[in-house]
Amino acid sequence: MKAIVQRGYGAPERVLQLDQTTARPVPGDNDVLIRVRATSVNTPDSATVAGVPYVLRAQAGLRRPKQPIRGSDVAGMVEAVGQGVTDLQAGDEVFGSLWGSANSSKPGTFAQYTVVPASQLVKKPAGLSFEEAAASVMTGLTSLLAMRDVGHVGPGTRVLINGASGGVGTMAVQIAKSLGAEVTGVCSARNVELVRSLGADHVIDYATQDFTKNESRYDVILDNVLNHPPKAVARLLTPQGVFIPNSLGISGKLLGGLPRVARAALMGKGSTDVKFVTLAVNHENLNALVRLLESGEAKTIIERAYPLDDAAGAITRVLGHHASGKIAITV
């Protein structure tokens, strides 16, 4: 089968290669073999390709990643199922993700075929394209868990989302609004109208206004950028407010934004309520996402879909940190 294989760390066009001789994966008893129709690029994919921050290589592989095929989100057709799978069959259109404990040993989704645990897949709604489905999973579930489970957002909750025009940000704005929140989004000037169109009540252009100097106070702050010291961001919280850091940061090749993540975690040991999102891909959460997408309360914002052969271009676009919404890959 065709697959995009990573041979080292660095510029995507240098380390990613199209390989047409990769063996098709074999599903285990509780797995599903999927003919991939679409996937998408998430931060773990672009960070692993670039190998930045360097400290992450200790886990991924020192000279090259142990698992050479990137990608976790997927939408496609069921090709075959393991003998323990009873709720799906060949020909079903499905979407989901192999992110999580099963991710370490399975090849990724930047390929014609992939294997995903059946517990991390649901049937794709007919009204949703493969690209929309594939681009919704990690960002949609992260946003859903951040707003619903971590932030406990409800009617009247005041929410600030830094990085409101990115993949997680565009989903988080919509999901927060669906829960009844008053939403403030922070983004670049070119994305102000996009964020406003998704339901944001207030939009801040970060180039003309430092949101950390805002006099407003928020019950939930979701920070997808970490471009300000955590202490400065947490200053905007109400007394019972929750700060949710959700970024590796973009500064420093050795550690990236991890020092700021660590400082935020340390703040959580004191009087500031700091909580992190743990992505859980399961039927319950996927079906909740399906309901949001089918109802129109949330939609997947895709800036562009790249062909599999140009996966390097897709990764390069994400590494630029200026994509509006998600970058999809069609297979």
PDB file of N, CA and C in Angstrom, residues 197-252:
ATOM      1  N   SER A 197     -18.195  34.579  13.201  1.00  0.00           N
ATOM      2  CA  SER A 197     -19.226  33.804  12.499  1.00  0.00           C
ATOM      3  C   SER A 197     -19.529  32.484  13.189  1.00  0.00           C
ATOM      4  N   LEU A 198     -18.579  31.993  14.002  1.00  0.00           N
ATOM      5  CA  LEU A 198     -18.776  30.737  14.730  1.00  0.00           C
ATOM      6  C   LEU A 198     -19.540  30.937  16.034  1.00  0.00           C
ATOM      7  N   GLY A 199     -19.831  32.201  16.350  1.00  0.00           N
ATOM      8  CA  GLY A 199     -20.664  32.472  17.523  1.00  0.00           C
ATOM      9  C   GLY A 199     -20.001  33.250  18.631  1.00  0.00           C
ATOM     10  N   ALA A 200     -18.726  33.593  18.489  1.00  0.00           N
ATOM     11  CA  ALA A 200     -18.049  34.335  19.561  1.00  0.00           C
ATOM     12  C   ALA A 200     -18.735  35.670  19.808  1.00  0.00           C
ATOM     13  N   ASP A 201     -18.969  35.994  21.064  1.00  0.00           N
ATOM     14  CA  ASP A 201     -19.616  37.258  21.427  1.00  0.00           C
ATOM     15  C   ASP A 201     -18.641  38.425  21.347  1.00  0.00           C
ATOM     16  N   HIS A 202     -17.358  38.146  21.614  1.00  0.00           N
ATOM     17  CA  HIS A 202     -16.324  39.169  21.581  1.00  0.00           C
ATOM     18  C   HIS A 202     -15.091  38.562  20.930  1.00  0.00           C
ATOM     19  N   VAL A 203     -14.395  39.339  20.097  1.00  0.00           N
ATOM     20  CA  VAL A 203     -13.191  38.845  19.436  1.00  0.00           C
ATOM     21  C   VAL A 203     -12.075  39.863  19.637  1.00  0.00           C
ATOM     22  N   ILE A 204     -10.910  39.391  20.068  1.00  0.00           N
ATOM     23  CA  ILE A 204      -9.743  40.241  20.311  1.00  0.00           C
ATOM     24  C   ILE A 204      -8.677  39.927  19.272  1.00  0.00           C
ATOM     25  N   ASP A 205      -8.209  40.955  18.568  1.00  0.00           N
ATOM     26  CA  ASP A 205      -7.093  40.829  17.643  1.00  0.00           C
ATOM     27  C   ASP A 205      -5.805  40.933  18.457  1.00  0.00           C
ATOM     28  N   TYR A 206      -5.058  39.843  18.519  1.00  0.00           N
ATOM     29  CA  TYR A 206      -3.892  39.833  19.404  1.00  0.00           C
ATOM     30  C   TYR A 206      -2.805  40.814  18.972  1.00  0.00           C
ATOM     31  N   ALA A 207      -2.827  41.234  17.707  1.00  0.00           N
ATOM     32  CA  ALA A 207      -1.796  42.161  17.234  1.00  0.00           C
ATOM     33  C   ALA A 207      -2.024  43.587  17.728  1.00  0.00           C
ATOM     34  N   THR A 208      -3.253  43.902  18.066  1.00  0.00           N
ATOM     35  CA  THR A 208      -3.558  45.267  18.502  1.00  0.00           C
ATOM     36  C   THR A 208      -3.928  45.361  19.974  1.00  0.00           C
ATOM     37  N   GLN A 209      -4.170  44.199  20.608  1.00  0.00           N
ATOM     38  CA  GLN A 209      -4.557  44.223  22.018  1.00  0.00           C
ATOM     39  C   GLN A 209      -3.982  43.017  22.748  1.00  0.00           C
ATOM     40  N   ASP A 210      -3.301  43.252  23.844  1.00  0.00           N
ATOM     41  CA  ASP A 210      -2.787  42.188  24.699  1.00  0.00           C
ATOM     42  C   ASP A 210      -3.926  41.747  25.623  1.00  0.00           C
ATOM     43  N   PHE A 211      -4.468  40.570  25.357  1.00  0.00           N
ATOM     44  CA  PHE A 211      -5.645  40.143  26.114  1.00  0.00           C
ATOM     45  C   PHE A 211      -5.354  39.951  27.593  1.00  0.00           C
ATOM     46  N   THR A 212      -4.078  39.742  27.956  1.00  0.00           N
ATOM     47  CA  THR A 212      -3.761  39.542  29.372  1.00  0.00           C
ATOM     48  C   THR A 212      -3.893  40.833  30.174  1.00  0.00           C
ATOM     49  N   LYS A 213      -3.999  41.960  29.479  1.00  0.00           N
ATOM     50  CA  LYS A 213      -4.201  43.243  30.163  1.00  0.00           C
ATOM     51  C   LYS A 213      -5.671  43.649  30.166  1.00  0.00           C
ATOM     52  N   ASN A 214      -6.526  42.733  29.721  1.00  0.00           N
ATOM     53  CA  ASN A 214      -7.975  42.954  29.700  1.00  0.00           C
ATOM     54  C   ASN A 214      -8.498  43.068  31.138  1.00  0.00           C
ATOM     55  N   GLU A 215      -9.445  43.933  31.343  1.00  0.00           N
ATOM     56  CA  GLU A 215     -10.040  44.083  32.680  1.00  0.00           C
ATOM     57  C   GLU A 215     -11.183  43.105  32.922  1.00  0.00           C
ATOM     58  N   SER A 216     -11.609  42.410  31.876  1.00  0.00           N
ATOM     59  CA  SER A 216     -12.678  41.418  32.036  1.00  0.00           C
ATOM     60  C   SER A 216     -12.160  40.201  32.790  1.00  0.00           C
ATOM     61  N   ARG A 217     -13.078  39.451  33.385  1.00  0.00           N
ATOM     62  CA  ARG A 217     -12.724  38.238  34.110  1.00  0.00           C
ATOM     63  C   ARG A 217     -13.518  37.070  33.529  1.00  0.00           C
ATOM     64  N   TYR A 218     -12.909  35.879  33.589  1.00  0.00           N
ATOM     65  CA  TYR A 218     -13.490  34.722  32.913  1.00  0.00           C
ATOM     66  C   TYR A 218     -13.558  33.521  33.856  1.00  0.00           C
ATOM     67  N   ASP A 219     -14.599  32.725  33.653  1.00  0.00           N
ATOM     68  CA  ASP A 219     -14.762  31.505  34.450  1.00  0.00           C
ATOM     69  C   ASP A 219     -13.907  30.358  33.918  1.00  0.00           C
ATOM     70  N   VAL A 220     -13.663  30.369  32.610  1.00  0.00           N
ATOM     71  CA  VAL A 220     -12.852  29.332  31.963  1.00  0.00           C
ATOM     72  C   VAL A 220     -11.950  30.001  30.935  1.00  0.00           C
ATOM     73  N   ILE A 221     -10.657  29.680  30.973  1.00  0.00           N
ATOM     74  CA  ILE A 221      -9.723  30.138  29.947  1.00  0.00           C
ATOM     75  C   ILE A 221      -9.068  28.910  29.324  1.00  0.00           C
ATOM     76  N   LEU A 222      -9.291  28.732  28.026  1.00  0.00           N
ATOM     77  CA  LEU A 222      -8.644  27.661  27.270  1.00  0.00           C
ATOM     78  C   LEU A 222      -7.528  28.300  26.452  1.00  0.00           C
ATOM     79  N   ASP A 223      -6.280  27.979  26.780  1.00  0.00           N
ATOM     80  CA  ASP A 223      -5.128  28.598  26.130  1.00  0.00           C
ATOM     81  C   ASP A 223      -4.486  27.600  25.172  1.00  0.00           C
ATOM     82  N   ASN A 224      -4.751  27.766  23.874  1.00  0.00           N
ATOM     83  CA  ASN A 224      -4.227  26.873  22.851  1.00  0.00           C
ATOM     84  C   ASN A 224      -2.893  27.343  22.279  1.00  0.00           C
ATOM     85  N   VAL A 225      -2.328  28.414  22.835  1.00  0.00           N
ATOM     86  CA  VAL A 225      -1.117  29.004  22.267  1.00  0.00           C
ATOM     87  C   VAL A 225       0.023  29.082  23.278  1.00  0.00           C
ATOM     88  N   LEU A 226      -0.295  29.443  24.520  1.00  0.00           N
ATOM     89  CA  LEU A 226       0.715  29.627  25.580  1.00  0.00           C
ATOM     90  C   LEU A 226       1.792  30.628  25.148  1.00  0.00           C
ATOM     91  N   ASN A 227       1.361  31.723  24.541  1.00  0.00           N
ATOM     92  CA  ASN A 227       2.305  32.756  24.126  1.00  0.00           C
ATOM     93  C   ASN A 227       2.448  33.859  25.171  1.00  0.00           C
ATOM     94  N   HIS A 228       1.834  33.666  26.333  1.00  0.00           N
ATOM     95  CA  HIS A 228       1.985  34.574  27.465  1.00  0.00           C
ATOM     96  C   HIS A 228       2.306  33.756  28.711  1.00  0.00           C
ATOM     97  N   PRO A 229       3.012  34.337  29.669  1.00  0.00           N
ATOM     98  CA  PRO A 229       3.276  33.613  30.920  1.00  0.00           C
ATOM     99  C   PRO A 229       1.969  33.166  31.579  1.00  0.00           C
ATOM    100  N   PRO A 230       1.908  31.943  32.078  1.00  0.00           N
ATOM    101  CA  PRO A 230       0.672  31.446  32.698  1.00  0.00           C
ATOM    102  C   PRO A 230       0.136  32.356  33.792  1.00  0.00           C
ATOM    103  N   LYS A 231       1.025  32.982  34.551  1.00  0.00           N
ATOM    104  CA  LYS A 231       0.584  33.862  35.634  1.00  0.00           C
ATOM    105  C   LYS A 231      -0.204  35.046  35.085  1.00  0.00           C
ATOM    106  N   ALA A 232       0.245  35.586  33.932  1.00  0.00           N
ATOM    107  CA  ALA A 232      -0.446  36.723  33.327  1.00  0.00           C
ATOM    108  C   ALA A 232      -1.825  36.327  32.821  1.00  0.00           C
ATOM    109  N   VAL A 233      -1.933  35.111  32.294  1.00  0.00           N
ATOM    110  CA  VAL A 233      -3.231  34.631  31.793  1.00  0.00           C
ATOM    111  C   VAL A 233      -4.169  34.330  32.959  1.00  0.00           C
ATOM    112  N   ALA A 234      -3.663  33.665  33.984  1.00  0.00           N
ATOM    113  CA  ALA A 234      -4.495  33.274  35.129  1.00  0.00           C
ATOM    114  C   ALA A 234      -5.031  34.477  35.894  1.00  0.00           C
ATOM    115  N   ARG A 235      -4.380  35.635  35.737  1.00  0.00           N
ATOM    116  CA  ARG A 235      -4.852  36.861  36.396  1.00  0.00           C
ATOM    117  C   ARG A 235      -6.270  37.223  35.970  1.00  0.00           C
ATOM    118  N   LEU A 236      -6.687  36.733  34.785  1.00  0.00           N
ATOM    119  CA  LEU A 236      -8.003  37.066  34.247  1.00  0.00           C
ATOM    120  C   LEU A 236      -9.115  36.171  34.787  1.00  0.00           C
ATOM    121  N   LEU A 237      -8.758  35.193  35.604  1.00  0.00           N
ATOM    122  CA  LEU A 237      -9.768  34.263  36.106  1.00  0.00           C
ATOM    123  C   LEU A 237     -10.617  34.881  37.207  1.00  0.00           C
ATOM    124  N   THR A 238     -11.881  34.475  37.254  1.00  0.00           N
ATOM    125  CA  THR A 238     -12.728  34.784  38.404  1.00  0.00           C
ATOM    126  C   THR A 238     -12.229  33.947  39.584  1.00  0.00           C
ATOM    127  N   PRO A 239     -12.652  34.242  40.807  1.00  0.00           N
ATOM    128  CA  PRO A 239     -12.159  33.484  41.971  1.00  0.00           C
ATOM    129  C   PRO A 239     -12.309  31.971  41.843  1.00  0.00           C
ATOM    130  N   GLN A 240     -13.360  31.526  41.183  1.00  0.00           N
ATOM    131  CA  GLN A 240     -13.566  30.086  41.016  1.00  0.00           C
ATOM    132  C   GLN A 240     -13.229  29.624  39.599  1.00  0.00           C
ATOM    133  N   GLY A 241     -12.503  30.463  38.832  1.00  0.00           N
ATOM    134  CA  GLY A 241     -12.234  30.163  37.435  1.00  0.00           C
ATOM    135  C   GLY A 241     -11.235  29.033  37.223  1.00  0.00           C
ATOM    136  N   VAL A 242     -11.266  28.448  36.011  1.00  0.00           N
ATOM    137  CA  VAL A 242     -10.420  27.319  35.646  1.00  0.00           C
ATOM    138  C   VAL A 242      -9.532  27.715  34.466  1.00  0.00           C
ATOM    139  N   PHE A 243      -8.238  27.486  34.602  1.00  0.00           N
ATOM    140  CA  PHE A 243      -7.265  27.732  33.536  1.00  0.00           C
ATOM    141  C   PHE A 243      -6.899  26.396  32.904  1.00  0.00           C
ATOM    142  N   ILE A 244      -7.094  26.283  31.567  1.00  0.00           N
ATOM    143  CA  ILE A 244      -6.831  25.032  30.848  1.00  0.00           C
ATOM    144  C   ILE A 244      -5.720  25.263  29.815  1.00  0.00           C
ATOM    145  N   PRO A 245      -4.450  24.958  30.151  1.00  0.00           N
ATOM    146  CA  PRO A 245      -3.380  25.061  29.152  1.00  0.00           C
ATOM    147  C   PRO A 245      -3.514  23.913  28.155  1.00  0.00           C
ATOM    148  N   ASN A 246      -3.353  24.227  26.855  1.00  0.00           N
ATOM    149  CA  ASN A 246      -3.530  23.184  25.841  1.00  0.00           C
ATOM    150  C   ASN A 246      -2.599  23.438  24.660  1.00  0.00           C
ATOM    151  N   SER A 247      -1.290  23.442  24.920  1.00  0.00           N
ATOM    152  CA  SER A 247      -0.336  23.728  23.854  1.00  0.00           C
ATOM    153  C   SER A 247       1.046  23.261  24.249  1.00  0.00           C
ATOM    154  N   LEU A 248       1.839  22.899  23.229  1.00  0.00           N
ATOM    155  CA  LEU A 248       3.258  22.632  23.445  1.00  0.00           C
ATOM    156  C   LEU A 248       4.066  23.912  23.332  1.00  0.00           C
ATOM    157  N   GLY A 249       3.421  24.998  22.912  1.00  0.00           N
ATOM    158  CA  GLY A 249       4.136  26.250  22.712  1.00  0.00           C
ATOM    159  C   GLY A 249       4.947  26.213  21.428  1.00  0.00           C
ATOM    160  N   ILE A 250       5.477  27.372  21.015  1.00  0.00           N
ATOM    161  CA  ILE A 250       6.199  27.430  19.751  1.00  0.00           C
ATOM    162  C   ILE A 250       7.605  28.016  19.912  1.00  0.00           C
ATOM    163  N   SER A 251       8.045  28.209  21.137  1.00  0.00           N
ATOM    164  CA  SER A 251       9.348  28.826  21.351  1.00  0.00           C
ATOM    165  C   SER A 251      10.317  27.839  21.982  1.00  0.00           C
ATOM    166  N   GLY A 252      11.571  27.865  21.495  1.00  0.00           N
ATOM    167  CA  GLY A 252      12.607  27.036  22.092  1.00  0.00           C
ATOM    168  C   GLY A 252      12.653  25.644  21.505  1.00  0.00           C
TER     169      GLY A 252
END
